[in-house]
Coordinates of C-alpha atoms and ligand atoms in Angstrom, one line a residue:
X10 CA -17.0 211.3 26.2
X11 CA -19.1 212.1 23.2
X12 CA -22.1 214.1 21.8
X13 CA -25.1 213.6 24.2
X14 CA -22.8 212.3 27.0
X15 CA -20.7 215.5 26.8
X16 CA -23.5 217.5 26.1
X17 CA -24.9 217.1 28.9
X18 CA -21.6 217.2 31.3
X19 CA -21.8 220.9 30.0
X20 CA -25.1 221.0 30.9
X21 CA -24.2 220.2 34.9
X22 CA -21.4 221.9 35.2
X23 CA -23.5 225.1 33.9
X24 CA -26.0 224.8 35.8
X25 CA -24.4 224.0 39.0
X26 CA -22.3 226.0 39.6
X27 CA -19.5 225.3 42.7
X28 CA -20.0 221.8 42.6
X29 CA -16.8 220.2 41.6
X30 CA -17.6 216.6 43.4
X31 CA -20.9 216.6 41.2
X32 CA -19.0 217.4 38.3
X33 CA -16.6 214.6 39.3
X34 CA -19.0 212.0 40.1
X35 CA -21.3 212.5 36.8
X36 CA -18.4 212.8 34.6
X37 CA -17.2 209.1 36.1
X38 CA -20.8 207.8 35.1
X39 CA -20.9 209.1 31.9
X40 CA -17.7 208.1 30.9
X41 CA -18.7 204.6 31.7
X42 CA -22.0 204.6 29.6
X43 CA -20.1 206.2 26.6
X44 CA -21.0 203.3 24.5
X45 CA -24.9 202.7 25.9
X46 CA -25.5 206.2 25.0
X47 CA -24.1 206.2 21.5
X48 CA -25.9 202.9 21.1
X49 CA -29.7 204.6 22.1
X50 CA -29.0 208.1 21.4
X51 CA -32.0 208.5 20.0
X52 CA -34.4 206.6 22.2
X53 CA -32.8 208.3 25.1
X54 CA -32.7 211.8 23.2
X55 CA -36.1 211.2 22.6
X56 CA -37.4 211.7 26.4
X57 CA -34.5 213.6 27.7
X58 CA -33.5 210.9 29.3
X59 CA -30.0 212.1 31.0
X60 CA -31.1 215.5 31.4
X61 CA -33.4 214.0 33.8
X62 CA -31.0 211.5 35.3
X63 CA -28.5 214.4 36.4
X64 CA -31.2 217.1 37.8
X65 CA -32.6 216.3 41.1
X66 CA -35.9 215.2 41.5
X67 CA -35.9 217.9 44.5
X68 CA -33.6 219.4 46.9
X69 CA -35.1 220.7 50.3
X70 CA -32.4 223.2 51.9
X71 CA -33.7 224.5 55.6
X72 CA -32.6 226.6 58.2
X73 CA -31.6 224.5 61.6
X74 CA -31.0 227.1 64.4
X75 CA -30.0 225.2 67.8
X76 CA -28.9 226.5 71.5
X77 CA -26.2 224.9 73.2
X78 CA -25.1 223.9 76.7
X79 CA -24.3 227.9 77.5
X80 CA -27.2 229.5 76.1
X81 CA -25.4 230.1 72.7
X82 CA -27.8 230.3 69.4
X83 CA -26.4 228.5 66.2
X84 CA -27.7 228.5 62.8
X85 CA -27.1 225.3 60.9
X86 CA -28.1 224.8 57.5
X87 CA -30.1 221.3 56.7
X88 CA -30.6 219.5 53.0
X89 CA -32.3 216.5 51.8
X90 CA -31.3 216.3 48.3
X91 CA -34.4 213.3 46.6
X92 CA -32.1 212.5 43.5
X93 CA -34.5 209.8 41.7
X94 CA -37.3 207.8 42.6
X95 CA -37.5 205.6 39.4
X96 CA -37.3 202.3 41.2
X97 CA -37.8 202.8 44.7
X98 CA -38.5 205.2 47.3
X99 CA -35.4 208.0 47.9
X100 CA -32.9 206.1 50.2
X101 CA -29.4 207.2 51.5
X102 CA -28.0 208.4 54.5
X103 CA -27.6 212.1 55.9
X104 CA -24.0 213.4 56.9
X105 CA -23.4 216.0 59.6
X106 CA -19.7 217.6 59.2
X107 CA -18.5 221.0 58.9
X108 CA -17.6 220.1 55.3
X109 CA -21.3 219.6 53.7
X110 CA -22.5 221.6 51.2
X111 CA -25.4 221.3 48.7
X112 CA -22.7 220.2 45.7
X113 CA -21.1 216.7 47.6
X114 CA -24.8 216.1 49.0
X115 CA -25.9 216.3 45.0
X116 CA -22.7 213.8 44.1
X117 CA -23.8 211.3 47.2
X118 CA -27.2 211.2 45.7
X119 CA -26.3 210.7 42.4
X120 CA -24.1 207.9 43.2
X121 CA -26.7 206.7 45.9
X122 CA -29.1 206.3 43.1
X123 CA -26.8 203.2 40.8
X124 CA -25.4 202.3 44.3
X125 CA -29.4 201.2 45.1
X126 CA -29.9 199.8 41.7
X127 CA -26.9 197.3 42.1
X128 CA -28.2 196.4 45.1
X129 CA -30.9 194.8 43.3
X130 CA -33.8 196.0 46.0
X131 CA -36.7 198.7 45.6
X132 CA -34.5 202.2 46.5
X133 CA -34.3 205.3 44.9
X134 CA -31.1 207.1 45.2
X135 CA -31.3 210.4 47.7
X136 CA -29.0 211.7 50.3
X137 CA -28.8 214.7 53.1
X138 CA -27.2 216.4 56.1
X139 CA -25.9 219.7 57.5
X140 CA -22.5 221.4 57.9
X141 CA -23.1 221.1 61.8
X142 CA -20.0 219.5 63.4
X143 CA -20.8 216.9 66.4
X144 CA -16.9 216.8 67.4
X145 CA -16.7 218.1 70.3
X146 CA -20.8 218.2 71.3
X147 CA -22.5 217.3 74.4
X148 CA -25.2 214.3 74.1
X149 CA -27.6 217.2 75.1
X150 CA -26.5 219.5 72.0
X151 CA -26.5 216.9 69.7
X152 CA -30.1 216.0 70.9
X153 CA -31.3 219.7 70.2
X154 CA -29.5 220.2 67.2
X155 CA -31.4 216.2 65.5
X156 CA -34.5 217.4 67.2
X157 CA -34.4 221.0 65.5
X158 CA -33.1 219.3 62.2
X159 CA -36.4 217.2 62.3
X160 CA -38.8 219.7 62.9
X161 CA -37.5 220.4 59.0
X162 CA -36.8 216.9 57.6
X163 CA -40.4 215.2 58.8
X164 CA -42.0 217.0 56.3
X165 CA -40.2 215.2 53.0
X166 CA -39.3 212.0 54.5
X167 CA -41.7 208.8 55.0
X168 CA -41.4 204.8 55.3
X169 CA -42.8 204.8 51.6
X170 CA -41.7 208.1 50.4
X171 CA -38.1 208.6 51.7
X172 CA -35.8 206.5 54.4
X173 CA -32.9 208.3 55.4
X174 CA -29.9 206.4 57.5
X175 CA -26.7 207.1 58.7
X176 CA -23.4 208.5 57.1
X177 CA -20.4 210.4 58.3
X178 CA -21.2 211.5 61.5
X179 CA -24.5 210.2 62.0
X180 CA -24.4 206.6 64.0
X181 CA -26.7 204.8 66.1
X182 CA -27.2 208.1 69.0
X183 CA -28.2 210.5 66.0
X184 CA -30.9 208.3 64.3
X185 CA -32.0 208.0 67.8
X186 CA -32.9 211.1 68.6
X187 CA -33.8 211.7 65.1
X188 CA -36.0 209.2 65.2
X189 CA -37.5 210.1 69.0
X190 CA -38.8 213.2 67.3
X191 CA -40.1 212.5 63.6
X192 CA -42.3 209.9 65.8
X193 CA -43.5 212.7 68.1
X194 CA -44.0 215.0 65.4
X195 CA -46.0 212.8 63.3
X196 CA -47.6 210.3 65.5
X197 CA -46.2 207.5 63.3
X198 CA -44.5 204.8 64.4
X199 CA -42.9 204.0 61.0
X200 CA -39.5 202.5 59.8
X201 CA -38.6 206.1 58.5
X202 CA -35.3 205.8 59.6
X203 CA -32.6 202.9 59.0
X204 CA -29.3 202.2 61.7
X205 CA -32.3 202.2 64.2
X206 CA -31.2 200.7 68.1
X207 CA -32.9 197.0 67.9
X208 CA -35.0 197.4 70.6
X209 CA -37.2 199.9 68.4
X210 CA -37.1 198.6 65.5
X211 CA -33.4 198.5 63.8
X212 CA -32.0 195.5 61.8
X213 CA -29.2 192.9 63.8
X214 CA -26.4 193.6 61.2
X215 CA -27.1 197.0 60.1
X216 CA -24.5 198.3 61.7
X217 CA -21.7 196.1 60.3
X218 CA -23.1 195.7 57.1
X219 CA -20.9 198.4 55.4
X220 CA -17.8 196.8 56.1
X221 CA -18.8 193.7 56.2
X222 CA -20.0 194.1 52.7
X223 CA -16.5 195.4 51.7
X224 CA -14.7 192.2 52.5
X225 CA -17.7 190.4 51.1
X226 CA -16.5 191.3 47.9
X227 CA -13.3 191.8 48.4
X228 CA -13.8 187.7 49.0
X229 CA -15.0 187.6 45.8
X230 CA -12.6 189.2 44.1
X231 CA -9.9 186.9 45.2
X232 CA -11.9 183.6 44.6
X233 CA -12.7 184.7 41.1
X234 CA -8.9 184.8 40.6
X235 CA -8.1 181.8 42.5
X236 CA -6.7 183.7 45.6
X237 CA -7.7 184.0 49.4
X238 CA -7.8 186.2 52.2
X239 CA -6.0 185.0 54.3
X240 CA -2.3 186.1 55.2
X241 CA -3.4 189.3 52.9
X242 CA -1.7 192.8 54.3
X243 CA -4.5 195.5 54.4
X244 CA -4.5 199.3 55.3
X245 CA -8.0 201.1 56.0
X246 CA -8.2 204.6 56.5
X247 CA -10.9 206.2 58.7
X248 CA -11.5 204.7 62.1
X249 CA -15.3 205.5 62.1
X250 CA -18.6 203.0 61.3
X251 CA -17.4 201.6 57.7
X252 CA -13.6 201.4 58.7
X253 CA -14.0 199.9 62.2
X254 CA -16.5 196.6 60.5
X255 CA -14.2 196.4 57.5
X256 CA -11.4 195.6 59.8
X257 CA -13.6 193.3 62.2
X258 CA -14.4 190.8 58.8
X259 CA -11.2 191.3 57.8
X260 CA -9.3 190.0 61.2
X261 CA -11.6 187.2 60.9
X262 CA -10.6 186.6 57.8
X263 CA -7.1 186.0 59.0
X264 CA -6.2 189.4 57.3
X265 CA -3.4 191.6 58.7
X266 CA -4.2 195.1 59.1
X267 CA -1.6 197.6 59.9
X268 CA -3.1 201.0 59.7
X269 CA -6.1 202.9 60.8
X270 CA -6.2 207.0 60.4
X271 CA -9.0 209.8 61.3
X272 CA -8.6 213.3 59.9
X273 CA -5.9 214.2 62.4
X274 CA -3.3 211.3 61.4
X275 CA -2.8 207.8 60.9
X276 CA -1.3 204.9 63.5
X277 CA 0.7 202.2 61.9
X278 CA 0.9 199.0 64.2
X279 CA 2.6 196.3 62.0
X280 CA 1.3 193.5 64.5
X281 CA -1.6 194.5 63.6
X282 CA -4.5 196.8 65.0
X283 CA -5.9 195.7 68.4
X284 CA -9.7 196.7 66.9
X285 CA -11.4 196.4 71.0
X286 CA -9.1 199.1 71.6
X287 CA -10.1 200.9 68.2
X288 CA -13.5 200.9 69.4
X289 CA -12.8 202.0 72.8
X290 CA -11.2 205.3 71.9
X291 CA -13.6 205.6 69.4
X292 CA -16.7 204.0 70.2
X293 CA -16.8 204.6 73.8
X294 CA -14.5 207.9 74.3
X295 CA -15.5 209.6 71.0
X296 CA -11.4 210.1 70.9
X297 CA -8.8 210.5 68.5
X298 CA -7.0 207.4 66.5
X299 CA -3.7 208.9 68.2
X300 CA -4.7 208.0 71.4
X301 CA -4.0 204.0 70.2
X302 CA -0.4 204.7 70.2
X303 CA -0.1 205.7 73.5
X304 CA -2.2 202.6 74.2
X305 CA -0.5 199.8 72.4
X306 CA 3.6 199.8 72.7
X307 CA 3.9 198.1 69.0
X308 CA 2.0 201.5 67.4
X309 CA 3.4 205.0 66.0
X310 CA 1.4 207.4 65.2
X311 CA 2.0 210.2 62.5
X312 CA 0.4 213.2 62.3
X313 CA -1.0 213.9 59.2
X314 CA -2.1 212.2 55.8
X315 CA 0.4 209.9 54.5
X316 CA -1.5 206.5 55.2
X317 CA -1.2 205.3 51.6
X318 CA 3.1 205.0 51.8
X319 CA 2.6 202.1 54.1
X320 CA 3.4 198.9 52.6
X321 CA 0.3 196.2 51.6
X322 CA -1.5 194.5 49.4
X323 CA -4.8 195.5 50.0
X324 CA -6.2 199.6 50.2
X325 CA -9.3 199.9 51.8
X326 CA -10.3 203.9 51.7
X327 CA -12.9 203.8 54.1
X328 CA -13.0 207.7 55.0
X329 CA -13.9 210.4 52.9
X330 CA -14.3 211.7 49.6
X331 CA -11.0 212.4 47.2
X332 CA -8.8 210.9 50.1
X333 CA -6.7 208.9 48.0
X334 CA -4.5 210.8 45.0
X335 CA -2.7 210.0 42.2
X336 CA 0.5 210.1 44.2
X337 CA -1.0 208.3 46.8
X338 CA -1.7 205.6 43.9
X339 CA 1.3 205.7 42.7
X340 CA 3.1 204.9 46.0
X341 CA 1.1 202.2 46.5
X342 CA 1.2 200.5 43.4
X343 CA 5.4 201.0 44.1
X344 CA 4.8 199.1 47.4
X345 CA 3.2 196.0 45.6
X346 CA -0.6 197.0 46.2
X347 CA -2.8 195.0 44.2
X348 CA -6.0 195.7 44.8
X349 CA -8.0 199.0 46.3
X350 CA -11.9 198.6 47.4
X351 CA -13.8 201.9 48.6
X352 CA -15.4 201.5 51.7
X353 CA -16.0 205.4 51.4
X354 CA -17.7 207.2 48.3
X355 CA -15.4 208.4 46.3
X356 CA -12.4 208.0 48.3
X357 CA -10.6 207.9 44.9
X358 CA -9.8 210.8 43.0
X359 CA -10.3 210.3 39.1
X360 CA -6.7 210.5 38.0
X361 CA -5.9 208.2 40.9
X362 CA -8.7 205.5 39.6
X363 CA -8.0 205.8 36.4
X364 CA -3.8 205.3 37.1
X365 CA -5.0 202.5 39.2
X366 CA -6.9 200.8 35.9
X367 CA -3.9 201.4 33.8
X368 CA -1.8 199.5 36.1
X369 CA -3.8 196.9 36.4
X370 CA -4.5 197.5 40.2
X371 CA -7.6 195.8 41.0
X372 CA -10.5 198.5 41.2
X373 CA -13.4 198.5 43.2
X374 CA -15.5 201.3 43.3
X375 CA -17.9 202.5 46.3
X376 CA -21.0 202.2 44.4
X377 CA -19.8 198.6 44.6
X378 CA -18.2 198.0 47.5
X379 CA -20.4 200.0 49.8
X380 CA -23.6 198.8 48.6
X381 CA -24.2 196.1 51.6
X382 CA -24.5 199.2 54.1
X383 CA -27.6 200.7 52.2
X384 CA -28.5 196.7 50.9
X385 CA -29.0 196.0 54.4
X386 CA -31.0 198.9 55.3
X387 CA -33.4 197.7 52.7
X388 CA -33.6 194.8 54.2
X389 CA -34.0 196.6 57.9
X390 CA -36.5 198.3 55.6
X391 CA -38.7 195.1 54.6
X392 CA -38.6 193.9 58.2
X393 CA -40.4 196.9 59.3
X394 CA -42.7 196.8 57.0
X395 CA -43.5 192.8 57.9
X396 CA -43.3 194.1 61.9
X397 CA -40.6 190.8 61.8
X398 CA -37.3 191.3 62.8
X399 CA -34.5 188.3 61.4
X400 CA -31.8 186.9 63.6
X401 CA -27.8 188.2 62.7
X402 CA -27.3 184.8 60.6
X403 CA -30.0 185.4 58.2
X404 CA -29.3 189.5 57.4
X405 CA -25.7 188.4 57.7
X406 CA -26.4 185.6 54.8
X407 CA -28.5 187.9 52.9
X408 CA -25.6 190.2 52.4
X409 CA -23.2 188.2 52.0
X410 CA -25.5 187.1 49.0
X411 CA -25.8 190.4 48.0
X412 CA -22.6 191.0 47.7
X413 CA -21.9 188.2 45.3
X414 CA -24.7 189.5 43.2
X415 CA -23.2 192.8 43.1
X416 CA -20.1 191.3 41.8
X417 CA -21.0 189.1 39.2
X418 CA -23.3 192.0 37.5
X419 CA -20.3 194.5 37.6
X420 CA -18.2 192.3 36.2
X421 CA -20.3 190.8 34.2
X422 CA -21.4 194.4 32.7
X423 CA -18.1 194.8 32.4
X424 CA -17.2 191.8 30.4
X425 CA -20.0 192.7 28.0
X426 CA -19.4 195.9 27.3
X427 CA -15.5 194.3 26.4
X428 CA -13.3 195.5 29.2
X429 CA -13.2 192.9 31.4
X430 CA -12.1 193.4 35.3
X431 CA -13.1 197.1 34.7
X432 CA -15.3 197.6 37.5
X433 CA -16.0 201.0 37.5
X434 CA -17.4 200.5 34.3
X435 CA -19.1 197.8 35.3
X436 CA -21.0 199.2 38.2
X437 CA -22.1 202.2 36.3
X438 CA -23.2 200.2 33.6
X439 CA -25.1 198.0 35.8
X440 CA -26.4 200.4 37.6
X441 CA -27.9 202.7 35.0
X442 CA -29.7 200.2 33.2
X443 CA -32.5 199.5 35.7
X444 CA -32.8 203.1 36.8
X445 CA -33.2 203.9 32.5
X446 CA -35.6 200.9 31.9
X447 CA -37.6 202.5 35.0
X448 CA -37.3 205.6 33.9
X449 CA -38.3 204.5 30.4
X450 CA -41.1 203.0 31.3
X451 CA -43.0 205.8 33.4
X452 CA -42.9 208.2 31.1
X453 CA -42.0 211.9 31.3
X454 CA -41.4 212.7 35.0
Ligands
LIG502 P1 -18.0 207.9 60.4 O1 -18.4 209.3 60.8 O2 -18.4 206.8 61.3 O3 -16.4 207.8 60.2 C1 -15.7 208.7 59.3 C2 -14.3 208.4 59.4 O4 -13.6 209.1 58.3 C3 -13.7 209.0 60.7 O5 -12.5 208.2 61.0 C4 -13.3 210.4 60.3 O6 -12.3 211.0 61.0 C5 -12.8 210.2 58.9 N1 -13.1 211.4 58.1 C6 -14.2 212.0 57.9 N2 -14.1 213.1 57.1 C7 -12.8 213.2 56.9 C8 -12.0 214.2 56.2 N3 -12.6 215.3 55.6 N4 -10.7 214.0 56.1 C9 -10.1 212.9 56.7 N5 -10.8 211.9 57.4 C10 -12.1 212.1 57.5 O7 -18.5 207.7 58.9 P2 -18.7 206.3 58.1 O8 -17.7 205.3 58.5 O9 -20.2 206.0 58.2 O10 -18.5 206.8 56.6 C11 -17.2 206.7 56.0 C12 -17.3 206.7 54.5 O11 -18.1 205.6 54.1 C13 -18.1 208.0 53.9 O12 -17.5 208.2 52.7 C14 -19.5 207.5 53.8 O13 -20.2 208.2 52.8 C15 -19.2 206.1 53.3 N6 -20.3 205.1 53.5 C16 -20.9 204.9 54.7 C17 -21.9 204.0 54.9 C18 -22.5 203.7 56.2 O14 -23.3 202.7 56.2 N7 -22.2 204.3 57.3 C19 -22.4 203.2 53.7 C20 -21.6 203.4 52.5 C21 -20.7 204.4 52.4 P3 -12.6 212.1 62.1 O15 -13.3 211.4 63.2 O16 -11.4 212.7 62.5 O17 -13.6 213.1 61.4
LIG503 O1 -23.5 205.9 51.4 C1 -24.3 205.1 51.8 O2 -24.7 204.1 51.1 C2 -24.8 205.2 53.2 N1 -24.4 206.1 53.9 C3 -25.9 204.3 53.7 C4 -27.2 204.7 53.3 C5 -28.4 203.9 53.8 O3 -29.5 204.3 53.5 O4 -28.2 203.0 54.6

């Protein structure tokens, strides 16, 4: 990184302070668009172009207080954090966990934001949440605290202004109630939400479309290079909405997958995961991934990180941010891993992704690789807005058509800029150049 690129990584990390991920996630992107910058330094200097791209268009922060089941006052804190709206309305999910804070919500945005442009549909980047914790909650508490959350939220959000959606742990019984109340609160019955139930107007295929999307391309990858899925060894981590759909395509795919984790530990079945039971303990029970080994005889479970040292070819980090190290790299590029795709955002760290390139591990990022989640709720998005709703098949095609789009501009991007196969590059590339043209074109704001 050079001049106005580093420049301006001062700028956030001055002005943000406490923020690593943010720091993290800009520094990826302007790493990649080293060469676009030096190349329209001037024009961009010229409007302030990426001091606007890494300041938030507005962050909403709100006080969410909630009683529970024995008359017990909490105090929650709630963000929406609407990152840019150059070619669409704000779009991105909203994460409830105990980890949140204003600086990841600020590096989901800003990745939400060339995550949507990939996609190639009308949505801005934006994403939000609270550091409530549902572990552990009754459906009742969970319903106060979504309701109270609301009373704040309604007030940014809209079908046209800003659609939020689902992230970690926010699924289809959140947006429910979340979406129960903006409607009673604002008399509208509007697709404000995405990961809606179907009966009320949520898209067939939303819910799968995350992982779904990751073997998409993960497809692609392989037929680019004259390979298949088939007989392919896999390991996802997380158990949750993106890791339990990944493993569903996958499976179909004739993939083996041996592993599946949640923040307590990881089982390793090398017959492969029984997914039905997956979902049971998870889906059904709302229980921990240990549970499967007392389940299935052909399991262990270790408590625990330590997913990455199993053997395969395949890494699909479908959990959290900074989940998968250098070390973690390194061990599985030792064990004959050839290629990692990130379910998660940012599952990677940088020295991790950037051992990965070096080793010629094929490398591809979330913006990427989890687009079809948020591509789909575009398209849950446009059926609202028609009042039609599309059978499975045609969503399902759709992605699976969007997917292939995403991959032939990041690796096209890639390619031009002269590092071919360098998809984190590629992506950020990609993405930026429709959200600059946009931003180009509208003037100062
Ligand atoms: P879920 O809440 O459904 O599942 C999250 C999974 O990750 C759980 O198994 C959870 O374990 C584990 N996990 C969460 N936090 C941690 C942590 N700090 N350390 C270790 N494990 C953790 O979320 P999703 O599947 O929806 O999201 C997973 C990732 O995918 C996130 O990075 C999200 O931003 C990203 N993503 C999600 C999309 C979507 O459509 N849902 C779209 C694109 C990206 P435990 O139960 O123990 O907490
Ligand atoms: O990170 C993501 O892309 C999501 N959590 C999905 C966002 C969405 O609006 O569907």
């Amino acid at each position: 990184m050079s001049g106005y690129a580093q420049e301006i990584y001062e700028r956030v990390v001055r002005n943000n302070p406490g923020e690593p991920e943010f720091y993290q996630a800009v520094k990826e992107v302007l790493d990649s668009l080293t060469e676009i910058i030096d190349a329209n330094e001037d024009k961009y200097r010229s409007v302030s172009l990426l001091e606007r791209l890494i300041e938030p268009e507005r962050v909403v922060s709100f006080r969410v207080p909630w009683i529970d089941d024995n008359n017990v006052v909490h105090v929650n804190r709630g963000y929406r954090i609407q990152f840019n709206s150059a070619i669409g309305p704000y779009k991105g999910g909203l994460r409830f966990h105990p980890s949140v804070n204003q600086g990841i919500l600020k590096f989901l945005a800003f990745e939400q934001t060339f995550k949507n442009s990939l996609t190639g549909q009308a949505i801005g980047g934006g994403k939000g949440g609270s550091d409530f914790d549902p572990k552990g909650k009754s459906d009742r508490e969970v319903m106060l605290f979504c309701q109270s959350f609301m009373t704040e939220l309604f007030k940014y959000i809209g079908a046209d202004r800003d659609v939020p959606a689902g992230d970690i742990g926010v699924g289809a019984r959140e947006i429910g109630f979340l979406y129960g109340h903006y409607k009673r609160l604002t008399s509208l019955y509007e697709g404000v939400l995405t990961g809606k139930g179907i009966p009320y107007g949520g898209s067939l295929g939303r819910t799968e479309a995350t992982g779904f999307g990751l073997i998409y391309i993960l497809e692609e990858i392989l037929r680019h290079r004259g390979g298949k899925l088939k007989g392919k060894t896999a390991v996802v981590s997380g158990s949750g909405n993106v890791a339990t759909y990944a493993v569903a395509k996958a499976q179909q795919k004739d993939m083996r997958v041996v592993a599946m984790s949640d923040s307590d530990g990881y089982v390793y079945d090398p017959q492969g995961i029984q997914l039905d039971v997956v979902k049971e303990i998870k889906e059904v029970r709302r229980g921990r991934i240990r549970e499967y080994a007392e389940i299935v005889p052909t399991a262990e479970y270790y408590e625990g990180k330590g997913i990455w040292t199993i053997p395969c070819e395949i890494a699909l980090p479908c959990a959290t941010q900074n989940e998968l190290t250098l070390e973690d790299m390194q061990t599985l590029h030792a064990n004959g891993c050839r290629i990692v795709a990130e379910g998660a955002n940012m599952p990677t760290t940088r020295e991790a992704t950037d051992y990965a390139l070096e080793k010629g591990i094929i490398f591809m990022p979330g913006k990427a690789a989890n687009a079809g989640g948020v591509a789909t709720s575009a398209l849950e998005m446009a059926q609202n807005s028609m009042r039609m709703s599309w059978s499975f098949t045609d969503v399902d095609a759709k992605l699976q058509h969007i997917m292939a789009d995403i991959y032939d501009k990041t690796a096209s991007a890639a390619e031009r800029y002269g590092v071919p196969g360098n998809f984190v590059l590629g992506a950020n590339i990609a993405g930026f150049e429709k959200v600059a043209d946009a931003m180009m074109a509208q003037g100062i704001c």
